[in-house]
Amino acid sequence: MSLRLGDVAPNFQAKTSIGDIDFYEFLGNSWGILFSHPADYTPVCTTELGKTALLQEEFAKRNVKVLALSVDGVENHKGWIGDINETQHVTVGFPIIADEDRAIATAYDMIHPNASATMTVRSLFIIAPDKTVKLMIVYPASTGRNFNEILRVVDSLQLTANYSVATPANWEEGDDVIVVPAIKTEDAIAKFPKGVTVVKPYLRYTPQPNKD
Ligand code: BEZ
């Protein structure tokens, strides 16, 4: 059965562009982003890995470790990283997993046979420090993902984990956030000293708690 939100992300050992890793050991207490791409030496994937490399500092600030994956081998990955660095003006520092036997792709349901029998689709998982899956997205091969959106989701997930708030549609850093339904309004007023605006009993906003 495929993974669902809240499930524990399966551990694995893998060959990668930076050497052999154990997934859980690599993550330690960090958040993790594991994302697949269809194949090395392909144009959309080249831009995606370039954008991810550009955002490496942003991921590090958020205590997020990133891993890419395809079913190509380590030597292919290493050669292609040279092209990514050259054409996208970056230094890819995160590992690219070589899942040649497709064991990880199978465990994470990254091969959708009616899209491609052999290549992984663009799956992406955000994994919390307790190793539970917090977000999953799946894009087709022809559409590159927006990695600024991935950062935005990480920020939302970390706000929920740390402050018991949710984020409204199109929320951006600094916008007001939503008090989660599990918190009673009287408790919310005590918990959020910046104030609580009650629009409806179930729709309550508070300024972003970790922002001055
Ligand atoms: C790409 O990454 O550019 C790509 C890969 C497979 C199919 C279409 C595009």
PDB file of N, CA, C and O and ligand atoms in Angstrom, residues 38 42-45 119 122 141-142, ligand 1:
ATOM      1  N   PRO A  38      12.533  12.129 -13.032  1.00  0.00           N
ATOM      2  CA  PRO A  38      12.461  11.000 -13.973  1.00  0.00           C
ATOM      3  C   PRO A  38      13.806  10.433 -14.410  1.00  0.00           C
ATOM      4  O   PRO A  38      13.947   9.219 -14.487  1.00  0.00           O
ATOM      5  N   THR A  42      18.274  15.286 -18.250  1.00  0.00           N
ATOM      6  CA  THR A  42      17.019  15.727 -18.865  1.00  0.00           C
ATOM      7  C   THR A  42      16.812  17.195 -18.483  1.00  0.00           C
ATOM      8  O   THR A  42      17.270  17.640 -17.414  1.00  0.00           O
ATOM      9  N   PRO A  43      16.130  17.950 -19.351  1.00  0.00           N
ATOM     10  CA  PRO A  43      16.161  19.414 -19.171  1.00  0.00           C
ATOM     11  C   PRO A  43      15.415  19.930 -17.942  1.00  0.00           C
ATOM     12  O   PRO A  43      15.935  20.766 -17.204  1.00  0.00           O
ATOM     13  N   VAL A  44      14.170  19.457 -17.729  1.00  0.00           N
ATOM     14  CA  VAL A  44      13.391  19.985 -16.600  1.00  0.00           C
ATOM     15  C   VAL A  44      14.087  19.630 -15.279  1.00  0.00           C
ATOM     16  O   VAL A  44      14.217  20.464 -14.371  1.00  0.00           O
ATOM     17  N   CYS A  45      14.563  18.394 -15.194  1.00  0.00           N
ATOM     18  CA  CYS A  45      15.252  17.947 -13.969  1.00  0.00           C
ATOM     19  C   CYS A  45      16.497  18.786 -13.706  1.00  0.00           C
ATOM     20  O   CYS A  45      16.818  19.104 -12.550  1.00  0.00           O
ATOM     21  N   MET A 119      10.505   5.067 -15.421  1.00  0.00           N
ATOM     22  CA  MET A 119      11.032   6.269 -14.762  1.00  0.00           C
ATOM     23  C   MET A 119      10.181   6.639 -13.552  1.00  0.00           C
ATOM     24  O   MET A 119       8.975   6.401 -13.521  1.00  0.00           O
ATOM     25  N   ARG A 122       7.655  12.865 -10.600  1.00  0.00           N
ATOM     26  CA  ARG A 122       8.192  13.897  -9.692  1.00  0.00           C
ATOM     27  C   ARG A 122       7.429  13.837  -8.369  1.00  0.00           C
ATOM     28  O   ARG A 122       6.486  14.597  -8.151  1.00  0.00           O
ATOM     29  N   ALA A 141       6.278  14.367 -15.334  1.00  0.00           N
ATOM     30  CA  ALA A 141       7.642  14.630 -15.815  1.00  0.00           C
ATOM     31  C   ALA A 141       7.763  15.989 -16.492  1.00  0.00           C
ATOM     32  O   ALA A 141       8.801  16.642 -16.419  1.00  0.00           O
ATOM     33  N   SER A 142       6.699  16.432 -17.141  1.00  0.00           N
ATOM     34  CA  SER A 142       6.804  17.633 -17.969  1.00  0.00           C
ATOM     35  C   SER A 142       6.680  18.942 -17.195  1.00  0.00           C
ATOM     36  O   SER A 142       6.868  20.011 -17.770  1.00  0.00           O
TER      37      SER A 142
HETATM   38  C1  BEZ B   1      12.793  16.477 -18.054  1.00  0.00           C
HETATM   39  O1  BEZ B   1      13.263  16.382 -16.933  1.00  0.00           O
HETATM   40  O2  BEZ B   1      13.072  17.418 -18.775  1.00  0.00           O
HETATM   41  C2  BEZ B   1      11.841  15.465 -18.589  1.00  0.00           C
HETATM   42  C3  BEZ B   1      11.978  14.142 -18.237  1.00  0.00           C
HETATM   43  C4  BEZ B   1      11.119  13.213 -18.755  1.00  0.00           C
HETATM   44  C5  BEZ B   1      10.090  13.616 -19.597  1.00  0.00           C
HETATM   45  C6  BEZ B   1       9.939  14.957 -19.911  1.00  0.00           C
HETATM   46  C7  BEZ B   1      10.821  15.893 -19.405  1.00  0.00           C
END
